[in-house]
Amino acid sequence: MTYSAPLRDMAFLLHRVLKVQDQDIPGYADLDESFTGAVLEEAGKISAEILAPLNAVGDREGCRLENGVVRTPTGFREGFDALRQGGWTALDCDPEFGGQGLPYLMHTVANEPFVSANMALNMYMGLTHGAYSAIRVHGSAEQKAYYLPKLASCEWTGTMNLTEPHCGTDLGLIRTRAEPATDGSWRITGTKIFISAGDHDMADNIVHLVLAKAPGGGEGTRGISLFVVPKVLEGGARNAVSAGKVEEKMGIHGNATCVMNYDGATGWLIGDLHKGMRAMFTMMNEARLGVGMQGYAVAEAAYQQAATYARERLQGHAAGETSGPAAPLIVHPDIRRSLMDQKAFIEGARALTYWGATLIDRAHRLQDSAAEGLISLLIPVIKGFQTDKGFDAAVAAQQIWGGHGYIEDNPMSQFARDARIAMIYEGANGVQALDLVGRKLGADGGKAVMAFFALVKAECMAHDADPRMDPFTRPLKVASKQMQAAGMYFLSAGMKNPSDALSGSTDFLHLVGHVCLGLMWVRMARAALTGLEAGEDAFLSAKLVTARHYLTRHLPACALHLARIEAGGETVMALDAQAF
Amino acid sequence: MTYSAPLRDMAFLLHRVLKVQDQDIPGYADLDESFTGAVLEEAGKISAEILAPLNAVGDREGCRLENGVVRTPTGFREGFDALRQGGWTALDCDPEFGGQGLPYLMHTVANEPFVSANMALNMYMGLTHGAYSAIRVHGSAEQKAYYLPKLASCEWTGTMNLTEPHCGTDLGLIRTRAEPATDGSWRITGTKIFISAGDHDMADNIVHLVLAKAPGGGEGTRGISLFVVPKVLEGGARNAVSAGKVEEKMGIHGNATCVMNYDGATGWLIGDLHKGMRAMFTMMNEARLGVGMQGYAVAEAAYQQAATYARERLQGHAAGETSGPAAPLIVHPDIRRSLMDQKAFIEGARALTYWGATLIDRAHRLQDSAAEGLISLLIPVIKGFQTDKGFDAAVAAQQIWGGHGYIEDNPMSQFARDARIAMIYEGANGVQALDLVGRKLGADGGKAVMAFFALVKAECMAHDADPRMDPFTRPLKVASKQMQAAGMYFLSAGMKNPSDALSGSTDFLHLVGHVCLGLMWVRMARAALTGLEAGEDAFLSAKLVTARHYLTRHLPACALHLARIEAGGETVMALDAQAF
């Protein structure tokens, strides 16, 4: 694969759409265009030159368990070293622990090229960042001092241990036990599965965060506590934790997905006893936004290969021509239609993700509860919608390569296989939809969704005097009304019969996703029009075309989703389980 | 995987919906229910007991090129032998050549379980059937006598050699050459790629059908002729054809996809010189219907595993309950919604495919040109829509398994990876859409599409007096009008600017697909209502629920497709190729 970071689009979003320096979030004033440009250019360079060439290697070689040690693919250590040495692992970490203290937004934006170029390798860093955040918020001062500098630098890496063979989403079922030892530590015993980066040969230590049941916590999720269980104990002894297996997976072969066996391993409580769920899920918004980013970032890589192939592959003739030399694929309307669909989704999702990251910064750096409410509402959409559509986009990009896209000599199959996992992990997309409809929609009396509607309305009305904006705002107004109608349906139907509401949960997640991307495209169109007042610019002109493409060809999906939502649960719930 | 052939649904379609014995097609009168039942039960048994257990083996082991010989996975030869010995390879072949002379419909219906249980293994038989058909229609009497008995029995297998490294769809670009020898044979030289079953160790001979350019034929596809090139020549000498490589692919690992090198190989002309395209494409309707069947047949296998998992996997609680033991996944509305979507697609596609097979029988056995016109119109829809949606269904089934669906120890990843190829081969789905809009729609003055509209109208009107049918016919009437509006758009826009029409080609293919499945569901609902007059029947009651599910939740997609079609090509065609 070849990869080129979309630097112009990134700069456009940061400085023309989000106008980061105009925002009142602490730290944002420093994000001037030359600084962000230099950071992102360097991130793009490492991605293109070091990480992208390792992507196929990781897919082909995978990870192997040899004599109790997990071996990562050739070159992965050197790739990881490039990230570590460049300070990329700690952009938004606390300077107290060796970080650079930049906003979370910059972490997000800088990570995109790494994910596009090599999702599997980037995950070693991503999981570590999650462990860093959990310990930073919930750990004791000693734990922070001991773990955080090593995690910030990725000298040590981290893992999240939730899933067990018999339980995924329903964590109340976990069986891993924690028994108190006399020295204040705990003995952890149990089996965890699907542990990304569970073991590998690229770090001196691996810091496992483990959900386990300690005595006295009661039934279900209430009994769960969070423990830190390092692979290597202080002093250098090996802890009683080991990788029992490396899974063979559909994709992300370069990341070691392990079965982890805890055989009375020594661990220490993080945060309060029996409050493990809360501790684990503090970081959920960031983790899920990161997965939503994977959705479009892998699609971006696939799209780049598809566009190049479409320009170079000679096949057939343009409409109306029947002879002469063959033309490149890109003359064919259906190929262009597919490329435009991919492009419009990717750029819209990028905008939504960056905006989401600013909301997280606003919530954390300004203790802004409105921003916290809004991002909590949007997170299941960013995760679920963007990974569903990101997979579709990767598959569409693969399709442009024809039969060559199905052959593993070429990069396209890997993008589709890698993108597939993002729909599943960090809460399967059906669970995201349930979270949206069953929890987020009605949270705090529906405050967040009302704020969202107000925001969409304000965006549309702001341009009522500008006829150039009409083609952009009109479809968004229609879609926003459909989203409101869906909300009303849930309010009335959900009261009577929850199954009627929940049968439409995935459709609602997609409906909101389209409204969000519609909102982003209106904002981008406005910024592009403003920019064009200064003179012709091919990038900005393309933005306007792409905006209309998304708004006219994709927002009409909202009517379909509304029709399905309003169909309720009758046909969904009618059949006996044995009739399937 | 486990697999159980949907015998009740097959019998319902053959005898209650299509009423095969009432049709005036030669051979159909013999298809009584006990006969078809016995045939399909046996096909189901072989599929469940012999083919399904080999499916994962094929995926895991793949095919290997060893010292010039392609080795198939463990047990594949025995599986193929079971198909050969049972006479399954020649159900609809001519009795003159060892076949059983049954209608093509029976070949299609009996093959479905084989595809569901083991798509990769079934392909060895499927390709051979294609070679049989081409030689039967275009071969000389000597060629028929020599090849057909061996191909009918699959003692020898067949291949189709079209694609070359630099050309897939655009066959006018092929470079493989044929030079006449003095004895009436030809010397074939060139490289063909993506040759399914190109070489393997399960047959004594492999009969390659090869498109090549013979001198004097002119430019483009006009210069192409069709040749038969056996791996082993009469007398036992090896021909100068060999497999240069077995491709590593995303899926169908059990089928050997080969690079075939022809180094002055001896071949014989099939049919007329320079008329190779016509000869190769005579069988296209059958080949594409077969791929359309793969679309839903693999989805059926995936759906069966998903339904079983949803009944057995305990996770979470039903809506409204928050404590007590965990409930099976199938209590969750979003899981049921997904299963119903899969079920409604699969059963609708099965009905469309069977109906399509009766149209092919009608065209061939009654020389019915109206049936020929109608099936030619529907073939790109059956191939393109059913493989797009079949892949989506396999991915949705995989999603129900959560993280376990991503692990190769379980069967779900394979279904998604296998299903992916059907969108690409036998004419990529974008090419199907182009065929539909650019060729089939306007063929013969639009006669076929007019006949299709008349047929939909008649089906709806036939039930105007029956209020029970109203919930079924109403959505179909709306969708049919939307299809007509799309047709009108193409008629006007296509005249002015072909790109406006072709930018909507994939949307039109999907729109027509929904109308076709809507028509099938109306027919099935009618048959189910009739059947229920004789008394309660859970299968028939489920049919009515599933019909309403498809018609109310999926037919509204037609409005979305129409909106996209009517958006035309402006945003699609606007950008410079370098702007992607």
mmCIF file with all atom_site columns, C-alpha atoms in Angstrom, chain A residues 165-170 173 193-194 245 247-252 303 307 311 313-316 319 326 330 333-334 336-337 339-340 343 391 395 398-399 402-404 406-409 413 417-418 420-421 423-424 428-430 498 502-503 505-507 542 545 548-549 553-554 556-557 560 564 567-568 570-575 577-580, chain B residues 165-170 173 193-194 245 247-252 303 307 311 313-316 319 326 330-331 333-334 336-337 339-340 343 391 395 398-399 402-404 406-409 413 417-418 420-421 423-424 428-430 498 502-503 505-507 542 545 548-549 553-554 556-557 560 564 567-568 570-575 577-580:
data_model
loop_
_atom_site.group_PDB
_atom_site.id
_atom_site.type_symbol
_atom_site.label_atom_id
_atom_site.label_alt_id
_atom_site.label_comp_id
_atom_site.label_asym_id
_atom_site.label_entity_id
_atom_site.label_seq_id
_atom_site.pdbx_PDB_ins_code
_atom_site.Cartn_x
_atom_site.Cartn_y
_atom_site.Cartn_z
_atom_site.occupancy
_atom_site.B_iso_or_equiv
_atom_site.pdbx_formal_charge
_atom_site.auth_seq_id
_atom_site.auth_comp_id
_atom_site.auth_asym_id
_atom_site.auth_atom_id
_atom_site.pdbx_PDB_model_num
ATOM 1   C CA . PRO A 1 165 ? -15.213 -17.151 27.318  1.00 0.00 ? 165 PRO A CA 1
ATOM 2   C CA . HIS A 1 166 ? -18.849 -17.072 28.408  1.00 0.00 ? 166 HIS A CA 1
ATOM 3   C CA . CYS A 1 167 ? -19.343 -13.328 28.690  1.00 0.00 ? 167 CYS A CA 1
ATOM 4   C CA . GLY A 1 168 ? -18.729 -10.334 26.514  1.00 0.00 ? 168 GLY A CA 1
ATOM 5   C CA . THR A 1 169 ? -21.214 -7.495  26.793  1.00 0.00 ? 169 THR A CA 1
ATOM 6   C CA . ASP A 1 170 ? -22.826 -8.850  29.950  1.00 0.00 ? 170 ASP A CA 1
ATOM 7   C CA . LEU A 1 173 ? -21.345 -12.803 34.413  1.00 0.00 ? 173 LEU A CA 1
ATOM 8   C CA . ILE A 1 193 ? -10.116 -13.787 26.199  1.00 0.00 ? 193 ILE A CA 1
ATOM 9   C CA . PHE A 1 194 ? -9.776  -11.449 23.219  1.00 0.00 ? 194 PHE A CA 1
ATOM 10  C CA . LYS A 1 245 ? -3.110  -18.810 23.084  1.00 0.00 ? 245 LYS A CA 1
ATOM 11  C CA . GLU A 1 247 ? -6.140  -16.263 18.332  1.00 0.00 ? 247 GLU A CA 1
ATOM 12  C CA . GLU A 1 248 ? -6.336  -16.731 14.569  1.00 0.00 ? 248 GLU A CA 1
ATOM 13  C CA . LYS A 1 249 ? -8.528  -13.894 13.403  1.00 0.00 ? 249 LYS A CA 1
ATOM 14  C CA . MET A 1 250 ? -10.172 -12.541 10.274  1.00 0.00 ? 250 MET A CA 1
ATOM 15  C CA . GLY A 1 251 ? -7.923  -9.477  10.371  1.00 0.00 ? 251 GLY A CA 1
ATOM 16  C CA . ILE A 1 252 ? -5.626  -7.236  12.449  1.00 0.00 ? 252 ILE A CA 1
ATOM 17  C CA . TYR A 1 303 ? -10.010 4.736   -0.590  1.00 0.00 ? 303 TYR A CA 1
ATOM 18  C CA . ALA A 1 307 ? -8.636  6.079   -6.285  1.00 0.00 ? 307 ALA A CA 1
ATOM 19  C CA . ARG A 1 311 ? -6.885  6.388   -12.290 1.00 0.00 ? 311 ARG A CA 1
ATOM 20  C CA . ARG A 1 313 ? -6.295  0.699   -14.528 1.00 0.00 ? 313 ARG A CA 1
ATOM 21  C CA . LEU A 1 314 ? -7.387  0.846   -18.172 1.00 0.00 ? 314 LEU A CA 1
ATOM 22  C CA . GLN A 1 315 ? -10.671 -0.925  -18.784 1.00 0.00 ? 315 GLN A CA 1
ATOM 23  C CA . GLY A 1 316 ? -13.571 -0.113  -21.080 1.00 0.00 ? 316 GLY A CA 1
ATOM 24  C CA . ALA A 1 319 ? -20.086 6.496   -21.940 1.00 0.00 ? 319 ALA A CA 1
ATOM 25  C CA . ALA A 1 326 ? -9.208  1.666   -23.158 1.00 0.00 ? 326 ALA A CA 1
ATOM 26  C CA . ILE A 1 330 ? -12.386 6.492   -13.256 1.00 0.00 ? 330 ILE A CA 1
ATOM 27  C CA . PRO A 1 333 ? -19.935 6.835   -13.547 1.00 0.00 ? 333 PRO A CA 1
ATOM 28  C CA . ASP A 1 334 ? -20.516 3.869   -11.221 1.00 0.00 ? 334 ASP A CA 1
ATOM 29  C CA . ARG A 1 336 ? -16.939 7.572   -9.541  1.00 0.00 ? 336 ARG A CA 1
ATOM 30  C CA . ARG A 1 337 ? -20.208 7.217   -7.666  1.00 0.00 ? 337 ARG A CA 1
ATOM 31  C CA . LEU A 1 339 ? -15.440 6.840   -4.898  1.00 0.00 ? 339 LEU A CA 1
ATOM 32  C CA . MET A 1 340 ? -17.577 9.892   -4.136  1.00 0.00 ? 340 MET A CA 1
ATOM 33  C CA . LYS A 1 343 ? -14.899 10.278  0.037   1.00 0.00 ? 343 LYS A CA 1
ATOM 34  C CA . PHE A 1 391 ? -16.427 -1.208  6.767   1.00 0.00 ? 391 PHE A CA 1
ATOM 35  C CA . VAL A 1 395 ? -15.559 -3.135  0.970   1.00 0.00 ? 395 VAL A CA 1
ATOM 36  C CA . GLN A 1 398 ? -12.015 -3.340  -2.496  1.00 0.00 ? 398 GLN A CA 1
ATOM 37  C CA . GLN A 1 399 ? -14.743 -3.756  -5.120  1.00 0.00 ? 399 GLN A CA 1
ATOM 38  C CA . GLY A 1 402 ? -12.255 -6.229  -9.063  1.00 0.00 ? 402 GLY A CA 1
ATOM 39  C CA . GLY A 1 403 ? -10.770 -9.706  -8.780  1.00 0.00 ? 403 GLY A CA 1
ATOM 40  C CA . HIS A 1 404 ? -7.437  -8.195  -7.803  1.00 0.00 ? 404 HIS A CA 1
ATOM 41  C CA . TYR A 1 406 ? -9.828  -10.457 -3.530  1.00 0.00 ? 406 TYR A CA 1
ATOM 42  C CA . ILE A 1 407 ? -6.211  -11.610 -3.849  1.00 0.00 ? 407 ILE A CA 1
ATOM 43  C CA . GLU A 1 408 ? -3.980  -11.292 -0.808  1.00 0.00 ? 408 GLU A CA 1
ATOM 44  C CA . ASP A 1 409 ? -1.031  -10.102 -2.922  1.00 0.00 ? 409 ASP A CA 1
ATOM 45  C CA . SER A 1 413 ? -8.668  -7.575  1.335   1.00 0.00 ? 413 SER A CA 1
ATOM 46  C CA . ARG A 1 417 ? -10.824 -7.700  7.112   1.00 0.00 ? 417 ARG A CA 1
ATOM 47  C CA . ASP A 1 418 ? -9.166  -5.209  9.479   1.00 0.00 ? 418 ASP A CA 1
ATOM 48  C CA . ARG A 1 420 ? -14.500 -5.584  10.272  1.00 0.00 ? 420 ARG A CA 1
ATOM 49  C CA . ILE A 1 421 ? -13.313 -5.785  13.906  1.00 0.00 ? 421 ILE A CA 1
ATOM 50  C CA . MET A 1 423 ? -17.876 -3.035  14.365  1.00 0.00 ? 423 MET A CA 1
ATOM 51  C CA . ILE A 1 424 ? -17.430 -5.668  17.066  1.00 0.00 ? 424 ILE A CA 1
ATOM 52  C CA . ALA A 1 428 ? -20.595 -4.340  19.411  1.00 0.00 ? 428 ALA A CA 1
ATOM 53  C CA . ASN A 1 429 ? -22.552 -1.902  17.272  1.00 0.00 ? 429 ASN A CA 1
ATOM 54  C CA . GLY A 1 430 ? -25.886 -3.368  18.373  1.00 0.00 ? 430 GLY A CA 1
ATOM 55  C CA . PRO A 1 498 ? -39.805 -1.196  24.976  1.00 0.00 ? 498 PRO A CA 1
ATOM 56  C CA . LEU A 1 502 ? -35.517 -1.220  20.610  1.00 0.00 ? 502 LEU A CA 1
ATOM 57  C CA . SER A 1 503 ? -36.458 -2.852  17.306  1.00 0.00 ? 503 SER A CA 1
ATOM 58  C CA . SER A 1 505 ? -32.307 1.071   17.680  1.00 0.00 ? 505 SER A CA 1
ATOM 59  C CA . THR A 1 506 ? -29.832 0.340   14.875  1.00 0.00 ? 506 THR A CA 1
ATOM 60  C CA . ASP A 1 507 ? -31.913 2.369   12.442  1.00 0.00 ? 507 ASP A CA 1
ATOM 61  C CA . ALA A 1 542 ? -14.259 19.844  -4.293  1.00 0.00 ? 542 ALA A CA 1
ATOM 62  C CA . VAL A 1 545 ? -19.304 19.154  -4.581  1.00 0.00 ? 545 VAL A CA 1
ATOM 63  C CA . ARG A 1 548 ? -23.822 18.238  -2.071  1.00 0.00 ? 548 ARG A CA 1
ATOM 64  C CA . HIS A 1 549 ? -23.063 14.615  -2.894  1.00 0.00 ? 549 HIS A CA 1
ATOM 65  C CA . ARG A 1 553 ? -27.577 11.211  -2.009  1.00 0.00 ? 553 ARG A CA 1
ATOM 66  C CA . HIS A 1 554 ? -27.134 10.055  1.604   1.00 0.00 ? 554 HIS A CA 1
ATOM 67  C CA . PRO A 1 556 ? -32.493 10.645  2.128   1.00 0.00 ? 556 PRO A CA 1
ATOM 68  C CA . ALA A 1 557 ? -31.566 7.449   3.987   1.00 0.00 ? 557 ALA A CA 1
ATOM 69  C CA . LEU A 1 560 ? -35.904 4.880   5.266   1.00 0.00 ? 560 LEU A CA 1
ATOM 70  C CA . ARG A 1 564 ? -38.320 1.179   9.819   1.00 0.00 ? 564 ARG A CA 1
ATOM 71  C CA . ALA A 1 567 ? -42.746 -0.047  11.827  1.00 0.00 ? 567 ALA A CA 1
ATOM 72  C CA . GLY A 1 568 ? -42.039 -0.954  15.455  1.00 0.00 ? 568 GLY A CA 1
ATOM 73  C CA . GLU A 1 570 ? -44.336 -6.396  15.742  1.00 0.00 ? 570 GLU A CA 1
ATOM 74  C CA . THR A 1 571 ? -42.740 -8.471  12.985  1.00 0.00 ? 571 THR A CA 1
ATOM 75  C CA . VAL A 1 572 ? -39.451 -8.431  14.887  1.00 0.00 ? 572 VAL A CA 1
ATOM 76  C CA . MET A 1 573 ? -40.850 -9.996  18.045  1.00 0.00 ? 573 MET A CA 1
ATOM 77  C CA . ALA A 1 574 ? -43.598 -12.201 16.587  1.00 0.00 ? 574 ALA A CA 1
ATOM 78  C CA . LEU A 1 575 ? -41.810 -15.458 15.871  1.00 0.00 ? 575 LEU A CA 1
ATOM 79  C CA . ALA A 1 577 ? -37.297 -18.629 18.851  1.00 0.00 ? 577 ALA A CA 1
ATOM 80  C CA . GLN A 1 578 ? -37.508 -22.029 17.172  1.00 0.00 ? 578 GLN A CA 1
ATOM 81  C CA . ALA A 1 579 ? -38.973 -20.479 14.010  1.00 0.00 ? 579 ALA A CA 1
ATOM 82  C CA . PHE A 1 580 ? -35.594 -18.977 13.135  1.00 0.00 ? 580 PHE A CA 1
ATOM 83  C CA . PRO B 1 165 ? -3.484  -9.816  -15.826 1.00 0.00 ? 165 PRO B CA 1
ATOM 84  C CA . HIS B 1 166 ? -4.340  -6.554  -17.559 1.00 0.00 ? 166 HIS B CA 1
ATOM 85  C CA . CYS B 1 167 ? -7.973  -7.240  -18.435 1.00 0.00 ? 167 CYS B CA 1
ATOM 86  C CA . GLY B 1 168 ? -11.069 -8.434  -16.660 1.00 0.00 ? 168 GLY B CA 1
ATOM 87  C CA . THR B 1 169 ? -14.355 -6.945  -17.780 1.00 0.00 ? 169 THR B CA 1
ATOM 88  C CA . ASP B 1 170 ? -12.903 -5.452  -20.941 1.00 0.00 ? 170 ASP B CA 1
ATOM 89  C CA . LEU B 1 173 ? -7.930  -6.268  -24.454 1.00 0.00 ? 173 LEU B CA 1
ATOM 90  C CA . ILE B 1 193 ? -5.519  -15.478 -14.278 1.00 0.00 ? 193 ILE B CA 1
ATOM 91  C CA . PHE B 1 194 ? -8.187  -16.089 -11.636 1.00 0.00 ? 194 PHE B CA 1
ATOM 92  C CA . LYS B 1 245 ? 0.535   -20.183 -9.242  1.00 0.00 ? 245 LYS B CA 1
ATOM 93  C CA . GLU B 1 247 ? -3.560  -17.442 -5.538  1.00 0.00 ? 247 GLU B CA 1
ATOM 94  C CA . GLU B 1 248 ? -3.846  -16.605 -1.851  1.00 0.00 ? 248 GLU B CA 1
ATOM 95  C CA . LYS B 1 249 ? -7.347  -15.222 -1.498  1.00 0.00 ? 249 LYS B CA 1
ATOM 96  C CA . MET B 1 250 ? -9.646  -13.632 1.052   1.00 0.00 ? 250 MET B CA 1
ATOM 97  C CA . GLY B 1 251 ? -11.927 -16.683 0.952   1.00 0.00 ? 251 GLY B CA 1
ATOM 98  C CA . ILE B 1 252 ? -13.042 -19.804 -0.970  1.00 0.00 ? 252 ILE B CA 1
ATOM 99  C CA . TYR B 1 303 ? -27.935 -17.412 9.263   1.00 0.00 ? 303 TYR B CA 1
ATOM 100 C CA . ALA B 1 307 ? -29.881 -18.341 14.884  1.00 0.00 ? 307 ALA B CA 1
ATOM 101 C CA . ARG B 1 311 ? -30.811 -19.254 21.000  1.00 0.00 ? 311 ARG B CA 1
ATOM 102 C CA . ARG B 1 313 ? -25.680 -17.809 24.063  1.00 0.00 ? 313 ARG B CA 1
ATOM 103 C CA . LEU B 1 314 ? -26.760 -16.312 27.396  1.00 0.00 ? 314 LEU B CA 1
ATOM 104 C CA . GLN B 1 315 ? -26.076 -12.599 27.621  1.00 0.00 ? 315 GLN B CA 1
ATOM 105 C CA . GLY B 1 316 ? -28.054 -9.788  29.210  1.00 0.00 ? 316 GLY B CA 1
ATOM 106 C CA . ALA B 1 319 ? -36.246 -5.469  27.958  1.00 0.00 ? 319 ALA B CA 1
ATOM 107 C CA . ALA B 1 326 ? -28.948 -14.149 31.826  1.00 0.00 ? 326 ALA B CA 1
ATOM 108 C CA . ILE B 1 330 ? -32.562 -13.964 20.919  1.00 0.00 ? 330 ILE B CA 1
ATOM 109 C CA . VAL B 1 331 ? -34.647 -12.048 23.467  1.00 0.00 ? 331 VAL B CA 1
ATOM 110 C CA . PRO B 1 333 ? -34.975 -6.889  19.759  1.00 0.00 ? 333 PRO B CA 1
ATOM 111 C CA . ASP B 1 334 ? -31.916 -5.773  17.809  1.00 0.00 ? 334 ASP B CA 1
ATOM 112 C CA . ARG B 1 336 ? -34.136 -10.480 16.321  1.00 0.00 ? 336 ARG B CA 1
ATOM 113 C CA . ARG B 1 337 ? -34.341 -7.547  13.939  1.00 0.00 ? 337 ARG B CA 1
ATOM 114 C CA . LEU B 1 339 ? -32.180 -12.324 12.177  1.00 0.00 ? 339 LEU B CA 1
ATOM 115 C CA . MET B 1 340 ? -35.510 -11.318 10.612  1.00 0.00 ? 340 MET B CA 1
ATOM 116 C CA . LYS B 1 343 ? -34.377 -14.535 6.999   1.00 0.00 ? 343 LYS B CA 1
ATOM 117 C CA . PHE B 1 391 ? -22.699 -10.599 1.735   1.00 0.00 ? 391 PHE B CA 1
ATOM 118 C CA . VAL B 1 395 ? -21.704 -10.049 7.812   1.00 0.00 ? 395 VAL B CA 1
ATOM 119 C CA . GLN B 1 398 ? -21.200 -12.863 11.866  1.00 0.00 ? 398 GLN B CA 1
ATOM 120 C CA . GLN B 1 399 ? -22.016 -9.807  13.978  1.00 0.00 ? 399 GLN B CA 1
ATOM 121 C CA . GLY B 1 402 ? -19.734 -10.888 18.612  1.00 0.00 ? 402 GLY B CA 1
ATOM 122 C CA . GLY B 1 403 ? -15.997 -11.304 19.116  1.00 0.00 ? 403 GLY B CA 1
ATOM 123 C CA . HIS B 1 404 ? -16.345 -15.024 18.561  1.00 0.00 ? 404 HIS B CA 1
ATOM 124 C CA . TYR B 1 406 ? -14.073 -12.677 14.265  1.00 0.00 ? 406 TYR B CA 1
ATOM 125 C CA . ILE B 1 407 ? -12.071 -15.710 15.401  1.00 0.00 ? 407 ILE B CA 1
ATOM 126 C CA . GLU B 1 408 ? -11.207 -18.332 12.796  1.00 0.00 ? 408 GLU B CA 1
ATOM 127 C CA . ASP B 1 409 ? -11.924 -21.187 15.224  1.00 0.00 ? 409 ASP B CA 1
ATOM 128 C CA . SER B 1 413 ? -15.600 -15.293 9.354   1.00 0.00 ? 413 SER B CA 1
ATOM 129 C CA . ARG B 1 417 ? -14.983 -14.027 3.338   1.00 0.00 ? 417 ARG B CA 1
ATOM 130 C CA . ASP B 1 418 ? -16.449 -16.633 0.998   1.00 0.00 ? 418 ASP B CA 1
ATOM 131 C CA . ARG B 1 420 ? -17.398 -11.602 -0.736  1.00 0.00 ? 420 ARG B CA 1
ATOM 132 C CA . ILE B 1 421 ? -16.213 -13.158 -4.013  1.00 0.00 ? 421 ILE B CA 1
ATOM 133 C CA . MET B 1 423 ? -19.968 -9.724  -5.682  1.00 0.00 ? 423 MET B CA 1
ATOM 134 C CA . ILE B 1 424 ? -16.856 -9.743  -7.861  1.00 0.00 ? 424 ILE B CA 1
ATOM 135 C CA . ALA B 1 428 ? -18.526 -7.465  -10.906 1.00 0.00 ? 428 ALA B CA 1
ATOM 136 C CA . ASN B 1 429 ? -21.756 -6.042  -9.531  1.00 0.00 ? 429 ASN B CA 1
ATOM 137 C CA . GLY B 1 430 ? -21.073 -2.608  -11.002 1.00 0.00 ? 430 GLY B CA 1
ATOM 138 C CA . PRO B 1 498 ? -25.656 9.003   -20.285 1.00 0.00 ? 498 PRO B CA 1
ATOM 139 C CA . LEU B 1 502 ? -25.277 5.533   -15.241 1.00 0.00 ? 502 LEU B CA 1
ATOM 140 C CA . SER B 1 503 ? -24.595 7.369   -11.977 1.00 0.00 ? 503 SER B CA 1
ATOM 141 C CA . SER B 1 505 ? -27.112 2.232   -12.122 1.00 0.00 ? 505 SER B CA 1
ATOM 142 C CA . THR B 1 506 ? -26.285 0.501   -8.845  1.00 0.00 ? 506 THR B CA 1
ATOM 143 C CA . ASP B 1 507 ? -29.211 2.197   -7.133  1.00 0.00 ? 507 ASP B CA 1
ATOM 144 C CA . ALA B 1 542 ? -44.041 -17.374 10.007  1.00 0.00 ? 542 ALA B CA 1
ATOM 145 C CA . VAL B 1 545 ? -44.794 -12.366 9.448   1.00 0.00 ? 545 VAL B CA 1
ATOM 146 C CA . ARG B 1 548 ? -44.687 -8.186  6.308   1.00 0.00 ? 548 ARG B CA 1
ATOM 147 C CA . HIS B 1 549 ? -41.208 -7.693  7.744   1.00 0.00 ? 549 HIS B CA 1
ATOM 148 C CA . ARG B 1 553 ? -39.050 -2.554  6.498   1.00 0.00 ? 553 ARG B CA 1
ATOM 149 C CA . HIS B 1 554 ? -37.166 -3.119  3.233   1.00 0.00 ? 554 HIS B CA 1
ATOM 150 C CA . PRO B 1 556 ? -39.079 1.715   1.659   1.00 0.00 ? 556 PRO B CA 1
ATOM 151 C CA . ALA B 1 557 ? -35.464 1.516   0.460   1.00 0.00 ? 557 ALA B CA 1
ATOM 152 C CA . LEU B 1 560 ? -33.994 6.199   -1.229  1.00 0.00 ? 560 LEU B CA 1
ATOM 153 C CA . ARG B 1 564 ? -30.304 8.973   -5.595  1.00 0.00 ? 564 ARG B CA 1
ATOM 154 C CA . ALA B 1 567 ? -29.962 13.230  -8.190  1.00 0.00 ? 567 ALA B CA 1
ATOM 155 C CA . GLY B 1 568 ? -28.252 12.319  -11.453 1.00 0.00 ? 568 GLY B CA 1
ATOM 156 C CA . GLU B 1 570 ? -23.670 16.084  -11.430 1.00 0.00 ? 570 GLU B CA 1
ATOM 157 C CA . THR B 1 571 ? -21.777 15.545  -8.156  1.00 0.00 ? 571 THR B CA 1
ATOM 158 C CA . VAL B 1 572 ? -20.575 12.168  -9.420  1.00 0.00 ? 572 VAL B CA 1
ATOM 159 C CA . MET B 1 573 ? -18.903 13.522  -12.534 1.00 0.00 ? 573 MET B CA 1
ATOM 160 C CA . ALA B 1 574 ? -17.827 16.981  -11.327 1.00 0.00 ? 574 ALA B CA 1
ATOM 161 C CA . LEU B 1 575 ? -14.394 16.356  -9.846  1.00 0.00 ? 575 LEU B CA 1
ATOM 162 C CA . ALA B 1 577 ? -9.615  12.639  -11.474 1.00 0.00 ? 577 ALA B CA 1
ATOM 163 C CA . GLN B 1 578 ? -6.779  14.073  -9.412  1.00 0.00 ? 578 GLN B CA 1
ATOM 164 C CA . ALA B 1 579 ? -9.228  15.420  -6.808  1.00 0.00 ? 579 ALA B CA 1
ATOM 165 C CA . PHE B 1 580 ? -9.904  11.885  -5.549  1.00 0.00 ? 580 PHE B CA 1
#
